[in-house]
Each structure stands twice: as structure tokens, then as C-alpha cells.
mmCIF file of C-alpha atoms in Angstrom:
data_model
loop_
_atom_site.group_PDB
_atom_site.id
_atom_site.type_symbol
_atom_site.label_atom_id
_atom_site.label_comp_id
_atom_site.label_asym_id
_atom_site.label_seq_id
_atom_site.Cartn_x
_atom_site.Cartn_y
_atom_site.Cartn_z
ATOM 1 C CA MET A 1 14.893 -1.581 -20.497
ATOM 2 C CA ALA A 2 16.855 0.976 -18.471
ATOM 3 C CA TRP A 3 18.890 2.217 -21.431
ATOM 4 C CA GLY A 4 15.941 2.667 -23.772
ATOM 5 C CA ALA A 5 15.524 -0.548 -25.775
ATOM 6 C CA THR A 6 11.845 -1.498 -25.978
ATOM 7 C CA GLN A 7 9.549 -4.411 -26.641
ATOM 8 C CA TRP A 8 6.074 -4.007 -28.066
ATOM 9 C CA ASN A 9 3.057 -6.042 -28.988
ATOM 10 C CA ARG A 10 2.864 -6.187 -32.778
ATOM 11 C CA GLY A 11 -0.843 -6.927 -32.540
ATOM 12 C CA ALA A 12 -1.528 -3.759 -30.565
ATOM 13 C CA THR A 13 -3.888 -1.188 -32.055
ATOM 14 C CA ALA A 14 -1.910 1.760 -30.681
ATOM 15 C CA TYR A 15 1.780 2.588 -30.697
ATOM 16 C CA THR A 16 3.804 5.400 -29.156
ATOM 17 C CA PRO A 17 7.139 6.622 -30.528
ATOM 18 C CA LEU A 18 8.106 8.309 -27.248
ATOM 19 C CA ARG A 19 11.182 6.954 -25.494
ATOM 20 C CA HIS A 20 13.422 8.490 -22.785
ATOM 21 C CA PRO A 21 12.512 12.117 -21.910
ATOM 22 C CA GLY A 22 13.082 14.235 -25.008
ATOM 23 C CA GLN A 23 13.555 11.203 -27.300
ATOM 24 C CA TYR A 24 11.430 10.233 -30.313
ATOM 25 C CA PHE A 25 11.780 6.928 -32.151
ATOM 26 C CA ASP A 26 12.998 7.244 -35.759
ATOM 27 C CA ALA A 27 11.585 4.257 -37.665
ATOM 28 C CA GLU A 28 13.986 4.693 -40.606
ATOM 29 C CA THR A 29 17.169 4.396 -38.556
ATOM 30 C CA GLY A 30 15.957 2.575 -35.443
ATOM 31 C CA LEU A 31 17.590 5.345 -33.410
ATOM 32 C CA HIS A 32 16.070 7.806 -30.970
ATOM 33 C CA TYR A 33 16.057 11.448 -32.039
ATOM 34 C CA ASN A 34 17.187 13.498 -29.014
ATOM 35 C CA LEU A 35 17.188 17.027 -30.486
ATOM 36 C CA HIS A 36 20.941 17.633 -30.608
ATOM 37 C CA ARG A 37 21.968 14.022 -31.259
ATOM 38 C CA TYR A 38 20.734 10.557 -32.135
ATOM 39 C CA TYR A 39 20.785 7.899 -29.428
ATOM 40 C CA ASP A 40 21.276 4.159 -29.992
ATOM 41 C CA PRO A 41 19.240 2.232 -27.382
ATOM 42 C CA HIS A 42 20.996 -1.055 -28.154
ATOM 43 C CA THR A 43 24.439 0.243 -27.192
ATOM 44 C CA GLY A 44 23.193 2.786 -24.649
ATOM 45 C CA ARG A 45 25.295 5.476 -26.348
ATOM 46 C CA TYR A 46 24.913 8.444 -28.633
ATOM 47 C CA ILE A 47 26.250 8.004 -32.170
ATOM 48 C CA SER A 48 28.003 11.392 -32.130
ATOM 49 C CA PRO A 49 30.001 13.182 -29.422
ATOM 50 C CA ASP A 50 28.457 15.731 -27.092
ATOM 51 C CA PRO A 51 28.406 19.217 -28.689
ATOM 52 C CA LEU A 52 29.347 20.598 -25.259
ATOM 53 C CA GLY A 53 32.582 18.605 -25.236
ATOM 54 C CA LEU A 54 33.804 16.986 -22.035
ATOM 55 C CA ALA A 55 32.121 19.416 -19.630
ATOM 56 C CA PRO A 56 29.011 17.274 -18.931
ATOM 57 C CA SER A 57 30.876 13.946 -18.897
ATOM 58 C CA THR A 58 34.325 12.512 -19.490
ATOM 59 C CA ASN A 59 32.687 10.158 -22.007
ATOM 60 C CA PRO A 60 31.179 12.394 -24.738
ATOM 61 C CA TYR A 61 29.104 9.517 -26.161
ATOM 62 C CA ALA A 62 27.537 8.365 -22.892
ATOM 63 C CA TYR A 63 23.950 8.775 -21.757
ATOM 64 C CA VAL A 64 23.334 9.682 -18.105
ATOM 65 C CA PRO A 65 25.010 7.428 -15.483
ATOM 66 C CA ASN A 66 21.698 6.311 -13.962
ATOM 67 C CA PRO A 67 18.601 6.618 -16.188
ATOM 68 C CA PHE A 68 16.324 5.776 -13.252
ATOM 69 C CA VAL A 69 17.000 9.142 -11.598
ATOM 70 C CA LEU A 70 18.550 11.265 -14.380
ATOM 71 C CA SER A 71 17.545 12.183 -17.917
ATOM 72 C CA ASP A 72 18.991 14.091 -20.882
ATOM 73 C CA PRO A 73 16.042 15.701 -22.692
ATOM 74 C CA LEU A 74 18.222 17.784 -25.035
ATOM 75 C CA GLY A 75 20.991 15.308 -25.792
ATOM 76 C CA LEU A 76 23.503 17.592 -24.105
ATOM 77 C CA ALA A 77 23.797 16.945 -20.366
ATOM 78 C CA GLY A 78 22.119 14.925 -17.647
ATOM 79 C CA CYS A 79 19.408 16.581 -15.571
ATOM 80 C CA ASP A 80 18.205 15.714 -12.098
ATOM 81 C CA ARG A 81 14.657 14.526 -11.852
ATOM 82 C CA ASP A 82 12.225 17.347 -11.082
ATOM 83 C CA HIS A 83 11.207 16.576 -7.513
ATOM 84 C CA THR A 84 8.476 19.248 -7.714
ATOM 85 C CA TRP A 85 6.676 17.502 -10.586
ATOM 86 C CA GLY A 86 6.553 20.685 -12.626
ATOM 87 C CA GLY A 87 5.460 22.773 -9.664
ATOM 88 C CA LYS A 88 2.786 20.381 -8.381
ATOM 89 C CA VAL A 89 4.813 19.851 -5.192
ATOM 90 C CA VAL A 90 6.011 22.701 -2.979
ATOM 91 C CA PHE A 91 8.377 22.328 -0.021
ATOM 92 C CA ARG A 92 9.042 24.921 2.668
ATOM 93 C CA ARG A 93 11.598 25.057 5.453
ATOM 94 C CA ASP A 94 11.230 27.077 8.631
ATOM 95 C CA GLU A 95 13.470 29.977 9.669
ATOM 96 C CA HIS A 96 15.896 27.486 11.240
ATOM 97 C CA GLY A 97 16.379 25.521 8.026
ATOM 98 C CA ARG A 98 14.305 22.504 9.075
ATOM 99 C CA PRO A 99 11.748 20.771 6.826
ATOM 100 C CA TYR A 100 8.464 22.394 7.775
ATOM 101 C CA GLU A 101 5.659 21.848 5.268
ATOM 102 C CA MET A 102 4.824 20.206 1.959
ATOM 103 C CA HIS A 103 1.911 20.835 -0.390
ATOM 104 C CA ALA A 104 1.182 18.599 -3.383
ATOM 105 C CA THR A 105 -1.409 18.118 -6.079
ATOM 106 C CA ILE A 106 -1.314 14.343 -6.519
ATOM 107 C CA THR A 107 -2.384 12.878 -9.846
ATOM 108 C CA LEU A 108 -2.398 9.353 -11.228
ATOM 109 C CA ASP A 109 0.890 9.730 -13.118
ATOM 110 C CA MET A 110 2.760 10.349 -9.849
ATOM 111 C CA LEU A 111 1.880 7.044 -8.186
ATOM 112 C CA ASP A 112 4.824 4.685 -7.560
ATOM 113 C CA GLU A 113 7.239 7.141 -9.198
ATOM 114 C CA GLY A 114 9.116 8.228 -6.084
ATOM 115 C CA THR A 115 12.509 7.086 -4.836
ATOM 116 C CA HIS A 116 13.792 5.466 -1.649
ATOM 117 C CA ALA A 117 15.423 7.682 0.963
ATOM 118 C CA ASN A 118 19.046 8.350 0.084
ATOM 119 C CA ASN A 119 21.290 7.051 2.867
ATOM 120 C CA SER A 120 23.732 9.920 2.327
ATOM 121 C CA ILE A 121 21.116 12.467 3.455
ATOM 122 C CA ARG A 122 20.926 13.175 7.189
ATOM 123 C CA PRO A 123 17.756 15.077 8.100
ATOM 124 C CA PRO A 124 17.925 17.216 11.258
ATOM 125 C CA GLY A 125 18.269 14.993 14.314
ATOM 126 C CA PHE A 126 19.025 11.791 12.426
ATOM 127 C CA VAL A 127 21.642 9.653 14.216
ATOM 128 C CA HIS A 128 21.290 6.019 13.134
ATOM 129 C CA GLY A 129 18.341 4.103 11.769
ATOM 130 C CA THR A 130 18.950 0.713 13.359
ATOM 131 C CA ASP A 131 20.478 1.792 16.669
ATOM 132 C CA HIS A 132 17.843 4.454 17.380
ATOM 133 C CA ASN A 133 14.797 3.156 15.470
ATOM 134 C CA GLN A 134 14.863 6.202 13.200
ATOM 135 C CA ALA A 135 13.620 6.651 9.643
ATOM 136 C CA ARG A 136 14.382 9.166 6.945
ATOM 137 C CA ALA A 137 10.673 9.712 6.430
ATOM 138 C CA HIS A 138 9.229 11.228 3.255
ATOM 139 C CA MET A 139 6.975 14.262 3.563
ATOM 140 C CA LEU A 140 5.560 13.270 0.172
ATOM 141 C CA ALA A 141 5.563 9.476 0.256
ATOM 142 C CA ARG A 142 7.548 7.466 -2.263
ATOM 143 C CA MET A 143 4.327 5.714 -3.336
ATOM 144 C CA LEU A 144 2.858 9.174 -4.080
ATOM 145 C CA GLY A 145 5.799 10.310 -6.212
ATOM 146 C CA GLY A 146 7.996 11.748 -3.462
ATOM 147 C CA THR A 147 11.740 11.926 -3.911
ATOM 148 C CA GLY A 148 14.178 10.381 -1.473
ATOM 149 C CA ASP A 149 17.091 12.207 -3.086
ATOM 150 C CA HIS A 150 16.359 15.750 -1.933
ATOM 151 C CA PRO A 151 16.678 16.888 1.702
ATOM 152 C CA ASP A 152 13.566 19.072 1.465
ATOM 153 C CA ASN A 153 11.418 15.924 1.444
ATOM 154 C CA LEU A 154 13.052 13.996 4.292
ATOM 155 C CA PHE A 155 12.639 14.365 8.045
ATOM 156 C CA THR A 156 13.497 12.246 11.077
ATOM 157 C CA LEU A 157 10.684 10.056 12.389
ATOM 158 C CA THR A 158 10.496 6.985 14.611
ATOM 159 C CA GLN A 159 10.550 4.019 12.252
ATOM 160 C CA ASN A 160 8.457 1.368 14.021
ATOM 161 C CA PRO A 161 5.540 1.767 14.456
ATOM 162 C CA THR A 162 5.280 5.459 13.480
ATOM 163 C CA ASN A 163 6.746 5.662 9.984
ATOM 164 C CA SER A 164 5.694 2.099 9.265
ATOM 165 C CA PRO A 165 3.030 0.938 9.585
ATOM 166 C CA HIS A 166 1.174 4.034 10.863
ATOM 167 C CA MET A 167 2.127 6.819 8.423
ATOM 168 C CA ARG A 168 2.502 4.321 5.581
ATOM 169 C CA ASP A 169 -1.089 3.144 6.079
ATOM 170 C CA LEU A 170 -2.386 6.719 5.988
ATOM 171 C CA GLU A 171 -0.441 7.358 2.788
ATOM 172 C CA GLN A 172 -1.893 4.173 1.316
ATOM 173 C CA MET A 173 -5.374 5.632 1.810
ATOM 174 C CA ILE A 174 -4.369 8.664 -0.267
ATOM 175 C CA TYR A 175 -2.821 6.372 -2.884
ATOM 176 C CA ASN A 176 -6.051 4.390 -3.132
ATOM 177 C CA ALA A 177 -8.094 7.566 -3.562
ATOM 178 C CA VAL A 178 -5.879 8.715 -6.446
ATOM 179 C CA ALA A 179 -5.730 5.274 -8.086
ATOM 180 C CA GLY A 180 -9.444 4.569 -7.828
ATOM 181 C CA ASP A 181 -10.771 1.071 -8.500
ATOM 182 C CA PRO A 182 -11.269 0.595 -12.257
ATOM 183 C CA ALA A 183 -12.518 -2.978 -11.789
ATOM 184 C CA ASN A 184 -15.488 -1.614 -9.869
ATOM 185 C CA ASN A 185 -15.885 1.553 -11.952
ATOM 186 C CA VAL A 186 -14.547 3.790 -9.191
ATOM 187 C CA ALA A 187 -12.716 6.727 -10.752
ATOM 188 C CA GLY A 188 -9.499 8.029 -9.275
ATOM 189 C CA GLN A 189 -9.360 11.458 -7.683
ATOM 190 C CA THR A 190 -6.923 14.333 -7.827
ATOM 191 C CA VAL A 191 -5.881 14.909 -4.222
ATOM 192 C CA GLN A 192 -4.627 18.121 -2.626
ATOM 193 C CA TYR A 193 -2.287 16.927 0.097
ATOM 194 C CA SER A 194 -0.348 18.771 2.805
ATOM 195 C CA VAL A 195 2.037 17.695 5.546
ATOM 196 C CA TYR A 196 3.060 20.005 8.400
ATOM 197 C CA LEU A 197 5.781 19.366 10.983
ATOM 198 C CA ASP A 198 5.587 20.875 14.466
ATOM 199 C CA TYR A 199 8.706 21.706 16.487
ATOM 200 C CA THR A 200 8.943 22.684 20.154
ATOM 201 C CA ASP A 201 12.216 24.648 20.036
ATOM 202 C CA ASP A 202 14.411 26.700 17.723
ATOM 203 C CA LEU A 203 17.371 24.324 17.493
ATOM 204 C CA PRO A 204 18.293 23.573 13.869
ATOM 205 C CA ASP A 205 18.988 19.882 14.581
ATOM 206 C CA SER A 206 15.666 19.160 16.307
ATOM 207 C CA VAL A 207 13.274 16.485 15.116
ATOM 208 C CA PRO A 208 9.578 17.383 14.870
ATOM 209 C CA SER A 209 7.360 16.569 17.819
ATOM 210 C CA ARG A 210 4.216 16.064 15.770
ATOM 211 C CA VAL A 211 3.136 15.394 12.170
ATOM 212 C CA PHE A 212 -0.049 16.815 10.649
ATOM 213 C CA MET A 213 -1.577 15.366 7.454
ATOM 214 C CA GLN A 214 -4.429 16.911 5.474
ATOM 215 C CA ALA A 215 -5.863 15.723 2.159
ATOM 216 C CA ASP A 216 -8.881 16.624 0.032
ATOM 217 C CA GLY A 217 -9.887 14.674 -3.069
ATOM 218 C CA SER A 218 -11.779 15.923 -6.106
ATOM 219 C CA ASN A 219 -14.605 13.462 -5.442
ATOM 220 C CA GLY A 220 -15.111 13.370 -1.701
ATOM 221 C CA PHE A 221 -11.960 11.842 -0.201
ATOM 222 C CA ARG A 222 -10.855 13.643 2.944
ATOM 223 C CA MET A 223 -8.190 13.183 5.599
ATOM 224 C CA ASP A 224 -7.320 15.390 8.562
ATOM 225 C CA THR A 225 -5.156 13.716 11.171
ATOM 226 C CA ASP A 226 -2.035 14.150 13.259
ATOM 227 C CA PHE A 227 0.210 11.984 15.376
ATOM 228 C CA ALA A 228 3.160 12.287 17.745
ATOM 229 C CA ASN A 229 6.737 11.525 16.792
ATOM 230 C CA PRO A 230 8.237 9.430 19.632
ATOM 231 C CA ASP A 231 11.734 10.294 18.418
ATOM 232 C CA HIS A 232 11.185 13.824 19.732
ATOM 233 C CA ALA A 233 11.240 12.560 23.331
ATOM 234 C CA ALA A 234 14.022 10.135 22.441
ATOM 235 C CA GLN A 235 16.086 13.050 21.148
ATOM 236 C CA GLN A 236 15.739 14.870 24.470
ATOM 237 C CA ASP A 237 17.139 11.786 26.172
ATOM 238 C CA ARG A 238 19.967 11.503 23.624
ATOM 239 C CA ARG A 239 20.926 15.115 24.237
ATOM 240 C CA ARG A 240 21.096 14.529 27.991
ATOM 241 C CA ARG A 241 23.432 11.614 27.295
ATOM 242 C CA GLY A 242 25.510 13.591 24.803
ATOM 243 C CA ILE A 243 24.449 11.557 21.748
ATOM 244 C CA ARG A 244 24.080 13.603 18.577
#
């Protein structure tokens, strides 16, 4: 459950006491030890007030507001999810502040752990998704563990058919290489993956004209492809018409 209560198979031969990040199940109390405090998963609250007082939250007994995207590994204050996966993902912007490149080491634990694009983030050149067929595209795909809550990972791309199905299908190939096929004894691979965005001018609000994708797996998987972003030409037309 979102707030930490668990169910488990009593006939299982293995059991883990790990709970939310930084929490360890205490069998004697039924609580979760969270370093500075004990957490009650049934109420979704700590049993003692925050040692830091009201600075982290107006409710000193509360866990993080949204446990799907935040955690509290020390029992003190909520922390944003690490969108770099402990340094396995690196983002770079160009000299004009635009998303430019992404490099990731993709492992099995990252699959399906990303988040949808946050509607409050407006990547350079983004006007309106429905009216202009635009997407807040992930440089590191959500299915590959990419965040949708950090602007470094989002760029403006034509939605249909470029972001989906075209780029999505390419990302699915990488996903499949990492996941493997256990039913047929095909082991998953660790994949080194890079995305590069190409721009044709120096304007900070420009969308990329082209997307380059490169991937190399630990057991033979390889991808090296690129494709045009139709929204680049569409942006030139919008600028002529004064739409920004």
C-alpha cells in the first residue's frame, strides 16, 4: 500500500523486513524503524513528532505528502526522488539552457519506475499539447526509469506519430533488451543509452530539429538511429504567425 502497510505470503520461504526507503520492520512492535523515529504504517503517521519541529511540515507527525514521488529515509524530512538513479543518469544542457544530451546506464531495477510528464513543466518551445500536437517527451523514457518531474529530462517533440508510436517503439526495444526473456532463458542486459538533441539556432526557446538515439547492451544489443522532429518546422510557422 502507498503508506507502507504490507501483505505477505505466510508460506513463502523468504521474507524481507525492508519497507519505505530507510525503514526496517520491527517485529516486536509492528512499527517501521526509520532511524530518528518509528513509523506506523496503519495510520500513515510517525508515533513521535519530527525532531526538526515544524520546518519540514506543518504536521510534525506526517509522512511525505506523496509517497509515490517522495521519501523520508531519515525520518526527518521528505526528499525528492533521485532522478539520476545514484549517478547512473547524467543530463546536460547546452549553452543556451536547452536540454541537449542524456547518458544512462539502464539496469533491470529501473524499468517501469519513471513518472509521467508533469503538466506544470514547459520545455523550450512548448505551447499546447492538443492544439499543436506537442508532447513533453522524455529524454530517458518513463518505461526506462526516466522522471517526468524534472525539466532536464523533458523536451518538446511532435506527439503523433513522432513521440508515439515512433520514439516509444524504439524505447520499447531498449526495455526488452534490459528485461530479457526469462521464459526462454534469455538474460537481460545492462544498456548504455544516450540521447542527443540537435538545434539549428541559438534561441533559448527553440525546439530540437532532430533526435539521435544510441544504445549498447552488455550482450550484443545495439541501436544507432535518428529522426526528425516535425515540430521544429511547425515552430518556424508559429513564429511567423506570432504564436509562442
